mmCIF file of C-alpha atoms and ligand atoms in Angstrom:
data_model
loop_
_atom_site.group_PDB
_atom_site.id
_atom_site.type_symbol
_atom_site.label_atom_id
_atom_site.label_comp_id
_atom_site.label_asym_id
_atom_site.label_seq_id
_atom_site.Cartn_x
_atom_site.Cartn_y
_atom_site.Cartn_z
ATOM 1 C CA MET F 1 181.334 -51.120 150.391
ATOM 2 C CA THR F 2 179.001 -50.911 147.388
ATOM 3 C CA ILE F 3 178.309 -47.313 146.556
ATOM 4 C CA THR F 4 176.435 -47.027 143.301
ATOM 5 C CA THR F 5 177.282 -43.409 142.590
ATOM 6 C CA ASN F 6 179.848 -40.870 143.653
ATOM 7 C CA LEU F 7 178.656 -40.805 147.248
ATOM 8 C CA PRO F 8 181.448 -40.733 149.817
ATOM 9 C CA ILE F 9 182.709 -43.988 151.340
ATOM 10 C CA HIS F 10 183.943 -42.108 154.386
ATOM 11 C CA PHE F 11 182.973 -39.043 156.332
ATOM 12 C CA THR F 12 185.596 -37.055 158.199
ATOM 13 C CA LEU F 13 185.367 -36.671 161.966
ATOM 14 C CA ASN F 14 186.287 -33.400 163.658
ATOM 15 C CA THR F 15 189.528 -35.176 164.642
ATOM 16 C CA GLY F 16 190.442 -35.477 160.955
ATOM 17 C CA ALA F 17 189.988 -39.271 161.020
ATOM 18 C CA LYS F 18 187.942 -41.003 158.342
ATOM 19 C CA ILE F 19 184.876 -42.971 159.377
ATOM 20 C CA PRO F 20 183.175 -45.419 156.972
ATOM 21 C CA VAL F 21 179.655 -44.223 156.169
ATOM 22 C CA VAL F 22 178.054 -47.588 156.946
ATOM 23 C CA GLY F 23 178.925 -49.671 160.001
ATOM 24 C CA LEU F 24 177.652 -53.040 161.187
ATOM 25 C CA GLY F 25 175.446 -52.789 164.289
ATOM 26 C CA THR F 26 175.814 -55.543 166.889
ATOM 27 C CA TRP F 27 173.030 -54.929 169.418
ATOM 28 C CA LYS F 28 170.922 -58.054 169.942
ATOM 29 C CA SER F 29 173.381 -60.022 167.826
ATOM 30 C CA GLU F 30 173.524 -63.130 169.947
ATOM 31 C CA PRO F 31 176.847 -64.578 171.092
ATOM 32 C CA GLY F 32 176.236 -67.742 169.029
ATOM 33 C CA GLU F 33 175.815 -65.792 165.784
ATOM 34 C CA VAL F 34 177.652 -62.492 166.053
ATOM 35 C CA ARG F 35 181.170 -63.904 165.625
ATOM 36 C CA GLN F 36 180.328 -65.307 162.204
ATOM 37 C CA ALA F 37 178.338 -62.200 161.279
ATOM 38 C CA VAL F 38 181.212 -59.839 162.063
ATOM 39 C CA ALA F 39 183.782 -62.005 160.267
ATOM 40 C CA TYR F 40 181.498 -62.301 157.251
ATOM 41 C CA ALA F 41 180.792 -58.569 157.167
ATOM 42 C CA ILE F 42 184.463 -57.621 157.260
ATOM 43 C CA ARG F 43 185.388 -60.154 154.577
ATOM 44 C CA ASP F 44 182.484 -58.755 152.578
ATOM 45 C CA GLY F 45 183.880 -55.233 152.702
ATOM 46 C CA TYR F 46 182.627 -53.617 155.920
ATOM 47 C CA ARG F 47 185.350 -51.689 157.730
ATOM 48 C CA HIS F 48 183.258 -50.259 160.558
ATOM 49 C CA ILE F 49 181.839 -52.199 163.513
ATOM 50 C CA ASP F 50 179.602 -50.657 166.175
ATOM 51 C CA ALA F 51 179.887 -52.429 169.534
ATOM 52 C CA ALA F 52 179.041 -51.730 173.166
ATOM 53 C CA LEU F 53 179.741 -53.214 176.574
ATOM 54 C CA ILE F 54 176.023 -53.466 177.349
ATOM 55 C CA TYR F 55 175.442 -55.689 174.297
ATOM 56 C CA GLN F 56 177.325 -58.376 176.263
ATOM 57 C CA ASN F 57 178.815 -59.856 173.112
ATOM 58 C CA GLU F 58 182.041 -57.889 172.698
ATOM 59 C CA GLU F 59 184.171 -61.003 173.137
ATOM 60 C CA GLU F 60 182.482 -62.657 170.160
ATOM 61 C CA VAL F 61 182.622 -59.420 168.182
ATOM 62 C CA GLY F 62 186.381 -59.377 168.836
ATOM 63 C CA GLN F 63 186.704 -63.006 167.736
ATOM 64 C CA GLY F 64 184.840 -62.193 164.540
ATOM 65 C CA ILE F 65 187.162 -59.271 163.894
ATOM 66 C CA ARG F 66 190.201 -61.531 164.262
ATOM 67 C CA ASP F 67 188.615 -64.347 162.217
ATOM 68 C CA SER F 68 188.185 -61.926 159.323
ATOM 69 C CA GLY F 69 191.952 -61.767 158.845
ATOM 70 C CA VAL F 70 191.735 -58.051 158.044
ATOM 71 C CA PRO F 71 194.406 -56.064 159.935
ATOM 72 C CA ARG F 72 193.136 -54.046 162.889
ATOM 73 C CA GLU F 73 194.454 -50.788 161.453
ATOM 74 C CA GLU F 74 192.156 -51.137 158.432
ATOM 75 C CA LEU F 75 189.094 -51.241 160.673
ATOM 76 C CA PHE F 76 187.084 -48.592 162.461
ATOM 77 C CA ILE F 77 185.834 -49.965 165.766
ATOM 78 C CA THR F 78 183.448 -48.105 168.045
ATOM 79 C CA SER F 79 182.320 -48.987 171.525
ATOM 80 C CA LYS F 80 180.424 -47.185 174.242
ATOM 81 C CA LEU F 81 180.930 -46.433 177.885
ATOM 82 C CA TRP F 82 178.115 -48.055 179.795
ATOM 83 C CA ASN F 83 176.044 -46.095 182.297
ATOM 84 C CA THR F 84 177.410 -47.930 185.343
ATOM 85 C CA HIS F 85 180.925 -46.778 184.418
ATOM 86 C CA HIS F 86 180.312 -43.033 184.262
ATOM 87 C CA ALA F 87 182.344 -42.511 187.413
ATOM 88 C CA ASN F 88 185.211 -44.633 186.111
ATOM 89 C CA ALA F 89 185.517 -44.385 182.365
ATOM 90 C CA ALA F 90 189.001 -45.947 182.279
ATOM 91 C CA GLU F 91 187.681 -49.115 183.880
ATOM 92 C CA GLY F 92 184.739 -49.302 181.460
ATOM 93 C CA LEU F 93 187.082 -48.813 178.513
ATOM 94 C CA GLN F 94 189.486 -51.493 179.723
ATOM 95 C CA LYS F 95 186.667 -54.034 180.037
ATOM 96 C CA THR F 96 185.711 -53.326 176.440
ATOM 97 C CA LEU F 97 189.298 -53.460 175.146
ATOM 98 C CA ASP F 98 189.887 -56.769 176.943
ATOM 99 C CA ALA F 99 186.659 -58.259 175.614
ATOM 100 C CA LEU F 100 187.274 -57.097 172.046
ATOM 101 C CA GLY F 101 190.931 -58.135 172.262
ATOM 102 C CA THR F 102 192.230 -54.854 170.869
ATOM 103 C CA ASP F 103 194.601 -52.197 172.220
ATOM 104 C CA TYR F 104 192.587 -49.216 171.071
ATOM 105 C CA LEU F 105 189.224 -48.018 169.787
ATOM 106 C CA ASP F 106 188.755 -45.670 166.852
ATOM 107 C CA LEU F 107 185.783 -44.137 168.628
ATOM 108 C CA TYR F 108 184.607 -44.380 172.204
ATOM 109 C CA ALA F 109 181.181 -42.954 172.108
ATOM 110 C CA SER F 110 178.904 -42.039 174.575
ATOM 111 C CA LEU F 111 178.985 -40.210 177.383
ATOM 112 C CA VAL F 112 178.170 -42.244 176.837
ATOM 113 C CA HIS F 113 175.858 -44.817 176.014
ATOM 114 C CA TRP F 114 173.164 -42.650 177.633
ATOM 115 C CA PRO F 115 173.560 -39.437 179.662
ATOM 116 C CA VAL F 116 172.316 -41.200 182.741
ATOM 117 C CA ARG F 117 174.602 -42.543 185.449
ATOM 118 C CA LEU F 118 173.467 -45.873 186.908
ATOM 119 C CA VAL F 119 174.898 -47.064 190.205
ATOM 120 C CA ALA F 120 175.682 -50.777 190.131
ATOM 121 C CA ASN F 121 174.406 -52.710 193.145
ATOM 122 C CA GLU F 122 173.732 -56.304 194.127
ATOM 123 C CA THR F 123 170.844 -56.504 191.634
ATOM 124 C CA SER F 124 173.071 -56.015 188.600
ATOM 125 C CA GLU F 125 176.407 -54.700 187.358
ATOM 126 C CA LEU F 126 174.744 -53.364 184.207
ATOM 127 C CA LEU F 127 171.060 -52.658 184.794
ATOM 128 C CA PRO F 128 170.728 -52.148 188.556
ATOM 129 C CA VAL F 129 167.412 -51.351 190.190
ATOM 130 C CA ASN F 130 166.412 -49.964 193.575
ATOM 131 C CA PRO F 131 164.416 -51.994 196.114
ATOM 132 C CA ASP F 132 161.201 -50.426 194.723
ATOM 133 C CA GLY F 133 162.057 -51.648 191.211
ATOM 134 C CA SER F 134 162.981 -48.224 189.799
ATOM 135 C CA ARG F 135 166.328 -47.751 188.008
ATOM 136 C CA SER F 136 169.277 -47.102 190.274
ATOM 137 C CA VAL F 137 170.016 -43.660 188.764
ATOM 138 C CA ASP F 138 172.441 -41.193 190.333
ATOM 139 C CA ARG F 139 170.602 -37.937 189.679
ATOM 140 C CA SER F 140 173.278 -35.831 191.307
ATOM 141 C CA TRP F 141 175.997 -37.047 188.910
ATOM 142 C CA ASP F 142 177.625 -34.299 186.881
ATOM 143 C CA GLN F 143 178.022 -35.520 183.306
ATOM 144 C CA ALA F 144 180.811 -32.978 182.842
ATOM 145 C CA GLU F 145 182.953 -35.204 185.069
ATOM 146 C CA THR F 146 182.423 -38.219 182.823
ATOM 147 C CA TRP F 147 183.345 -36.133 179.795
ATOM 148 C CA ARG F 148 186.484 -34.937 181.555
ATOM 149 C CA GLN F 149 187.423 -38.589 182.052
ATOM 150 C CA MET F 150 186.673 -39.302 178.393
ATOM 151 C CA GLU F 151 189.021 -36.436 177.466
ATOM 152 C CA ASP F 152 191.689 -38.040 179.663
ATOM 153 C CA LEU F 153 191.217 -41.307 177.776
ATOM 154 C CA LEU F 154 192.088 -39.532 174.527
ATOM 155 C CA ARG F 155 195.509 -38.749 175.960
ATOM 156 C CA THR F 156 196.169 -42.444 176.673
ATOM 157 C CA GLY F 157 195.997 -43.306 172.967
ATOM 158 C CA LYS F 158 193.550 -46.095 173.794
ATOM 159 C CA VAL F 159 190.796 -44.160 172.061
ATOM 160 C CA LYS F 160 191.295 -42.137 168.901
ATOM 161 C CA ALA F 161 188.087 -40.135 169.198
ATOM 162 C CA ILE F 162 185.358 -39.628 171.780
ATOM 163 C CA GLY F 163 181.693 -38.985 171.260
ATOM 164 C CA VAL F 164 178.285 -39.140 172.841
ATOM 165 C CA ALA F 165 175.112 -41.091 172.245
ATOM 166 C CA ASN F 166 171.504 -40.253 172.932
ATOM 167 C CA TRP F 167 172.328 -36.642 173.717
ATOM 168 C CA SER F 168 169.631 -34.058 173.140
ATOM 169 C CA ILE F 169 170.275 -30.345 172.572
ATOM 170 C CA PRO F 170 169.762 -29.276 176.221
ATOM 171 C CA TYR F 171 172.270 -31.881 177.388
ATOM 172 C CA LEU F 172 174.815 -30.863 174.751
ATOM 173 C CA GLU F 173 174.324 -27.185 175.644
ATOM 174 C CA GLU F 174 175.149 -27.982 179.252
ATOM 175 C CA LEU F 175 178.189 -30.093 178.395
ATOM 176 C CA LYS F 176 179.442 -27.425 175.997
ATOM 177 C CA LYS F 177 180.035 -25.102 178.953
ATOM 178 C CA THR F 178 182.908 -27.285 180.168
ATOM 179 C CA TRP F 179 184.074 -29.494 177.324
ATOM 180 C CA LYS F 180 187.597 -29.033 176.062
ATOM 181 C CA VAL F 181 187.079 -31.557 173.291
ATOM 182 C CA THR F 182 183.949 -31.297 171.156
ATOM 183 C CA PRO F 183 182.329 -34.740 170.796
ATOM 184 C CA ALA F 184 183.221 -36.284 167.439
ATOM 185 C CA VAL F 185 179.814 -37.924 167.063
ATOM 186 C CA ASN F 186 176.360 -38.095 168.550
ATOM 187 C CA GLN F 187 174.891 -41.535 167.984
ATOM 188 C CA VAL F 188 171.109 -41.298 168.111
ATOM 189 C CA GLU F 189 168.007 -43.016 166.846
ATOM 190 C CA LEU F 190 167.502 -41.593 163.391
ATOM 191 C CA HIS F 191 165.259 -42.575 160.496
ATOM 192 C CA PRO F 192 162.469 -40.981 158.441
ATOM 193 C CA PHE F 193 160.060 -41.377 161.346
ATOM 194 C CA LEU F 194 162.471 -39.692 163.740
ATOM 195 C CA PRO F 195 164.483 -37.316 161.557
ATOM 196 C CA GLN F 196 165.557 -35.073 164.472
ATOM 197 C CA HIS F 197 165.968 -32.063 162.186
ATOM 198 C CA ALA F 198 166.728 -29.626 165.023
ATOM 199 C CA LEU F 199 169.360 -31.882 166.550
ATOM 200 C CA ARG F 200 170.937 -32.360 163.126
ATOM 201 C CA ARG F 201 171.211 -28.602 162.575
ATOM 202 C CA TYR F 202 172.674 -28.156 166.050
ATOM 203 C CA CYS F 203 175.268 -30.914 165.613
ATOM 204 C CA ASP F 204 176.148 -29.714 162.091
ATOM 205 C CA GLU F 205 176.977 -26.274 163.454
ATOM 206 C CA LEU F 206 179.294 -27.745 166.072
ATOM 207 C CA GLY F 207 180.954 -30.210 163.710
ATOM 208 C CA ILE F 208 179.497 -33.228 165.520
ATOM 209 C CA LEU F 209 178.759 -36.084 163.108
ATOM 210 C CA LEU F 210 175.428 -37.844 163.558
ATOM 211 C CA GLN F 211 175.369 -41.620 163.560
ATOM 212 C CA ALA F 212 171.993 -43.211 162.851
ATOM 213 C CA TYR F 213 171.091 -46.138 165.028
ATOM 214 C CA SER F 214 168.035 -48.321 164.410
ATOM 215 C CA PRO F 215 167.971 -47.116 160.771
ATOM 216 C CA LEU F 216 165.562 -49.918 159.832
ATOM 217 C CA GLY F 217 163.367 -49.410 162.886
ATOM 218 C CA SER F 218 165.239 -51.926 165.073
ATOM 219 C CA THR F 219 164.203 -55.532 165.653
ATOM 220 C CA GLY F 220 162.252 -56.913 162.717
ATOM 221 C CA ALA F 221 163.040 -53.853 160.550
ATOM 222 C CA PRO F 222 159.444 -52.539 160.762
ATOM 223 C CA LEU F 223 160.127 -49.376 158.734
ATOM 224 C CA MET F 224 160.695 -51.494 155.639
ATOM 225 C CA ALA F 225 156.969 -52.234 155.572
ATOM 226 C CA ASP F 226 155.948 -48.576 155.279
ATOM 227 C CA SER F 227 154.126 -48.033 151.997
ATOM 228 C CA GLU F 228 155.791 -44.684 151.136
ATOM 229 C CA ILE F 229 159.250 -46.069 151.773
ATOM 230 C CA ALA F 230 158.372 -49.165 149.759
ATOM 231 C CA ALA F 231 157.156 -46.934 146.898
ATOM 232 C CA ILE F 232 160.421 -44.968 146.875
ATOM 233 C CA ALA F 233 162.303 -48.283 146.880
ATOM 234 C CA THR F 234 160.297 -49.614 143.940
ATOM 235 C CA LYS F 235 160.830 -46.374 142.012
ATOM 236 C CA ASN F 236 164.587 -46.683 142.530
ATOM 237 C CA GLY F 237 164.623 -50.432 141.852
ATOM 238 C CA VAL F 238 166.135 -51.301 145.256
ATOM 239 C CA ALA F 239 165.010 -52.830 148.552
ATOM 240 C CA PRO F 240 163.434 -50.598 151.222
ATOM 241 C CA ALA F 241 166.479 -51.241 153.450
ATOM 242 C CA THR F 242 168.682 -49.629 150.804
ATOM 243 C CA ILE F 243 166.494 -46.514 150.866
ATOM 244 C CA LEU F 244 166.559 -46.333 154.678
ATOM 245 C CA ILE F 245 170.348 -46.711 154.800
ATOM 246 C CA SER F 246 171.037 -44.447 151.825
ATOM 247 C CA TYR F 247 168.834 -41.744 153.368
ATOM 248 C CA HIS F 248 171.464 -41.150 156.054
ATOM 249 C CA VAL F 249 174.515 -41.283 153.837
ATOM 250 C CA ASN F 250 172.875 -38.796 151.450
ATOM 251 C CA LYS F 251 172.256 -36.493 154.407
ATOM 252 C CA GLY F 252 175.781 -36.761 155.761
ATOM 253 C CA ALA F 253 175.142 -39.160 158.637
ATOM 254 C CA VAL F 254 176.645 -42.588 159.301
ATOM 255 C CA ALA F 255 174.188 -45.509 159.129
ATOM 256 C CA LEU F 256 174.566 -48.476 161.494
ATOM 257 C CA PRO F 257 172.292 -51.302 160.289
ATOM 258 C CA LYS F 258 172.452 -54.490 162.339
ATOM 259 C CA SER F 259 172.169 -57.924 160.810
ATOM 260 C CA VAL F 260 173.473 -61.408 161.492
ATOM 261 C CA ASN F 261 172.187 -62.699 158.166
ATOM 262 C CA PRO F 262 174.897 -62.861 155.470
ATOM 263 C CA LYS F 263 172.554 -61.952 152.614
ATOM 264 C CA ARG F 264 171.254 -58.913 154.486
ATOM 265 C CA ILE F 265 174.684 -57.923 155.694
ATOM 266 C CA SER F 266 175.800 -57.845 152.058
ATOM 267 C CA SER F 267 172.778 -55.953 150.786
ATOM 268 C CA ASN F 268 172.890 -53.404 153.637
ATOM 269 C CA LYS F 269 176.211 -52.052 152.442
ATOM 270 C CA LYS F 270 174.671 -50.913 149.208
ATOM 271 C CA VAL F 271 174.157 -47.161 149.149
ATOM 272 C CA ILE F 272 172.526 -45.216 146.322
ATOM 273 C CA ARG F 273 172.225 -41.548 145.474
ATOM 274 C CA LEU F 274 168.703 -40.322 146.265
ATOM 275 C CA SER F 275 167.023 -37.478 144.418
ATOM 276 C CA SER F 276 166.226 -34.330 146.382
ATOM 277 C CA GLU F 277 162.566 -35.161 145.785
ATOM 278 C CA ASP F 278 162.975 -38.550 147.508
ATOM 279 C CA ILE F 279 164.910 -37.028 150.401
ATOM 280 C CA THR F 280 162.229 -34.382 150.905
ATOM 281 C CA ALA F 281 159.554 -37.078 150.890
ATOM 282 C CA LEU F 282 161.478 -39.135 153.479
ATOM 283 C CA ASP F 283 162.243 -36.041 155.558
ATOM 284 C CA SER F 284 158.591 -35.164 155.786
ATOM 285 C CA LEU F 285 157.137 -38.544 156.772
ATOM 286 C CA ALA F 286 157.355 -37.771 160.489
ATOM 287 C CA ALA F 287 155.778 -34.354 160.037
ATOM 288 C CA LYS F 288 152.692 -36.086 158.620
ATOM 289 C CA GLY F 289 152.061 -37.279 162.140
ATOM 290 C CA TRP F 290 153.797 -40.608 161.922
ATOM 291 C CA ALA F 291 156.734 -39.670 164.121
ATOM 292 C CA LYS F 292 157.878 -42.566 166.191
ATOM 293 C CA ARG F 293 160.749 -43.158 168.575
ATOM 294 C CA ILE F 294 161.353 -46.860 168.950
ATOM 295 C CA ASN F 295 164.023 -46.939 171.666
ATOM 296 C CA THR F 296 162.660 -45.387 174.862
ATOM 297 C CA PRO F 297 164.302 -47.125 177.806
ATOM 298 C CA LEU F 298 162.615 -46.053 181.006
ATOM 299 C CA TRP F 299 165.506 -44.342 182.755
ATOM 300 C CA GLY F 300 163.125 -42.333 184.899
ATOM 301 C CA HIS F 301 164.981 -39.288 183.651
ATOM 302 C CA ASP F 302 163.974 -36.458 181.326
ATOM 303 C CA LEU F 303 166.435 -36.778 178.466
ATOM 304 C CA GLY F 304 165.408 -33.519 176.845
ATOM 305 C CA PHE F 305 164.283 -34.889 173.487
ATOM 306 C CA ASP F 306 161.119 -33.115 172.346
ATOM 307 C CA ASP F 307 159.791 -36.361 170.953
ATOM 308 C CA TRP F 308 160.736 -38.577 173.884
ATOM 309 C CA TYR F 309 157.272 -38.927 175.332
ATOM 310 C CA GLY F 310 155.301 -39.149 172.127
ATOM 311 C CA PRO F 311 154.913 -38.101 168.513
ATOM 312 C CA GLY F 312 156.112 -34.716 167.357
ATOM 313 C CA ALA F 313 159.679 -35.251 166.161
ATOM 314 C CA LYS F 314 161.341 -32.066 164.981
HETATM 315 P P1 NDP W 401 168.236 -51.900 162.859
HETATM 316 O O1 NDP W 401 167.356 -50.754 162.510
HETATM 317 O O2 NDP W 401 169.586 -51.980 162.299
HETATM 318 O O3 NDP W 401 167.402 -53.231 162.536
HETATM 319 C C1 NDP W 401 167.870 -54.495 162.854
HETATM 320 C C2 NDP W 401 166.769 -55.506 162.528
HETATM 321 O O4 NDP W 401 166.513 -55.499 161.125
HETATM 322 C C3 NDP W 401 167.149 -56.913 162.881
HETATM 323 O O5 NDP W 401 165.962 -57.594 163.300
HETATM 324 C C4 NDP W 401 167.659 -57.486 161.562
HETATM 325 O O6 NDP W 401 167.483 -58.892 161.535
HETATM 326 C C5 NDP W 401 166.755 -56.792 160.562
HETATM 327 N N1 NDP W 401 167.379 -56.544 159.257
HETATM 328 C C6 NDP W 401 168.621 -56.064 159.012
HETATM 329 N N2 NDP W 401 168.824 -55.894 157.693
HETATM 330 C C7 NDP W 401 167.690 -56.277 157.080
HETATM 331 C C8 NDP W 401 167.294 -56.343 155.718
HETATM 332 N N3 NDP W 401 168.108 -55.963 154.747
HETATM 333 N N4 NDP W 401 166.058 -56.818 155.435
HETATM 334 C C9 NDP W 401 165.212 -57.200 156.431
HETATM 335 N N5 NDP W 401 165.530 -57.151 157.746
HETATM 336 C C10 NDP W 401 166.765 -56.695 158.066
HETATM 337 O O7 NDP W 401 168.247 -51.981 164.465
HETATM 338 P P2 NDP W 401 169.175 -51.767 165.710
HETATM 339 O O8 NDP W 401 168.279 -51.245 166.763
HETATM 340 O O9 NDP W 401 169.959 -52.982 165.953
HETATM 341 O O10 NDP W 401 170.178 -50.576 165.346
HETATM 342 C C11 NDP W 401 171.390 -50.766 164.639
HETATM 343 C C12 NDP W 401 172.609 -50.628 165.525
HETATM 344 O O11 NDP W 401 172.675 -49.332 166.110
HETATM 345 C C13 NDP W 401 172.615 -51.556 166.748
HETATM 346 O O12 NDP W 401 172.853 -52.901 166.409
HETATM 347 C C14 NDP W 401 173.678 -50.899 167.588
HETATM 348 O O13 NDP W 401 174.960 -51.202 167.098
HETATM 349 C C15 NDP W 401 173.321 -49.417 167.384
HETATM 350 N N6 NDP W 401 172.388 -48.944 168.435
HETATM 351 C C16 NDP W 401 172.858 -48.007 169.342
HETATM 352 C C17 NDP W 401 172.053 -47.558 170.359
HETATM 353 C C18 NDP W 401 172.585 -46.568 171.339
HETATM 354 O O14 NDP W 401 171.944 -46.326 172.385
HETATM 355 N N7 NDP W 401 173.722 -45.928 171.074
HETATM 356 C C19 NDP W 401 170.659 -48.031 170.539
HETATM 357 C C20 NDP W 401 170.233 -48.940 169.498
HETATM 358 C C21 NDP W 401 171.084 -49.367 168.509
HETATM 359 P P3 NDP W 401 168.664 -59.910 161.107
HETATM 360 O O15 NDP W 401 169.817 -59.680 162.049
HETATM 361 O O16 NDP W 401 168.016 -61.237 161.294
HETATM 362 O O17 NDP W 401 168.998 -59.597 159.676
#
């Protein structure tokens, strides 16, 4: 990991475990390219890989991990319980472990990948729909039950930490009533256009580490083209991607940039110290009216994010 100043290389989870501040994302990393990308990244210094069952490439991710030659215990591997496995977390976990070819995960996030239980049917094991085309969502499902199963998984030793993803404050407030284990992380979309200040304060108070997904704005890295971000990059003599990734590490959140391109994989692990002036400028981009959530899957479910249905990120 290239850290150009005295920024941390790891954050500490509420379990006491260390988590590398930058991890390689693997969503939309195609099976034909992700194996090489993961192996390259690990040989290049990455120690943190972010995977998920729904990405349908965990087998190749696992091959890349083994190709790297770096021992498993030196790596931090995350995966996520998919929505069709909310009622049987152990089965979802086992599918992921088998695909990745590992005995354990450092972090099983996500109650899951999303706080929405999907009921698999003949249309799909992963993204089932009803006869009318709407998502096959089980609205009566109690997410507390999935979390209880996640807590059970901790006791098996097959996961070292458990967390959530895409959880808004109202959902966390509800889960808090019954959780015995506080989630170690909340993996959410996070970048200057969706800074989620209120959620950050809430998670900070509970000791839940934020992980920033889509830090570059997802496919095509559209945030790199923003003129203010580009200006901050020019001022600091780095690429816009470095600013977008460093933004999180400076604010105490993990960044998960995805790339299958060796040059970009290498450059994305560079993190610089940002001035408070730059952080304030980045923090306030969304408030200027440019707030934008990029990932809004139509679950047909109110997920409780204030910004879910339009601009106005807090
Ligand atoms: P990112 O914001 O990481 O952007 C990825 C895109 O940026 C790709 O098109 C990539 O192309 C391009 N890119 C990467 N680095 C550079 C660079 N230095 N210069 C120019 N372009 C670049 O998007 P993601 O949405 O993939 O988010 C990152 C990760 O977060 C995911 O891969 C996944 O692991 C996780 N995630 C989790 C979600 C959840 O629900 N929990 C939802 C979404 C993401 P190329 O590969 O060709 O370099």
